[in-house]
C-alpha cells in the first residue's frame, strides 16, 4: 500500500506544480519605434491578478525595439503623463490600448506608431 500512496502523492504534487507554473506564464514582446523620429513612449500594464497597474517609460530611436516580458492576460496601453498622474491617484485610465497579451503573442513585434 505504501508505494501506491507515495506514487499518488507524487502525481498530485506534480499536477499542482504544473498548474501553478502555467498560470504565471510570461510572453516576450518587442515594442518598436517604427517612426522617423526618436520618441519617448509611456506604457501602462494591468493584469487582473495584480492590485495596482505598472507604468514604464522608454526612449526609442527610429527602428529601435524594447523587449518586455508580460504575463498572459495583461492589457498594455500607451499613455501620456496626465494619464500616468491620474493612474497614480487611483483613477481608472484606459490610455490608447495596444493589446491584450495572449500566449500566441510570443516574440511578436508591436509597432508603436500607428498609421492613420
Short mmCIF file of N, CA and C in Angstrom, two decimals, residues 27 75 86:
data_model
loop_
_atom_site.label_atom_id
_atom_site.label_comp_id
_atom_site.label_asym_id
_atom_site.label_seq_id
_atom_site.Cartn_x
_atom_site.Cartn_y
_atom_site.Cartn_z
N UNK A 27 5.15 36.14 -21.57
CA UNK A 27 5.37 36.21 -23.01
C UNK A 27 6.33 37.37 -23.27
N UNK A 75 -3.17 43.61 -19.99
CA UNK A 75 -3.52 44.59 -21.02
C UNK A 75 -2.44 45.66 -21.03
N UNK A 86 -3.02 60.49 -13.25
CA UNK A 86 -4.36 60.06 -12.83
C UNK A 86 -4.33 58.62 -12.33
#
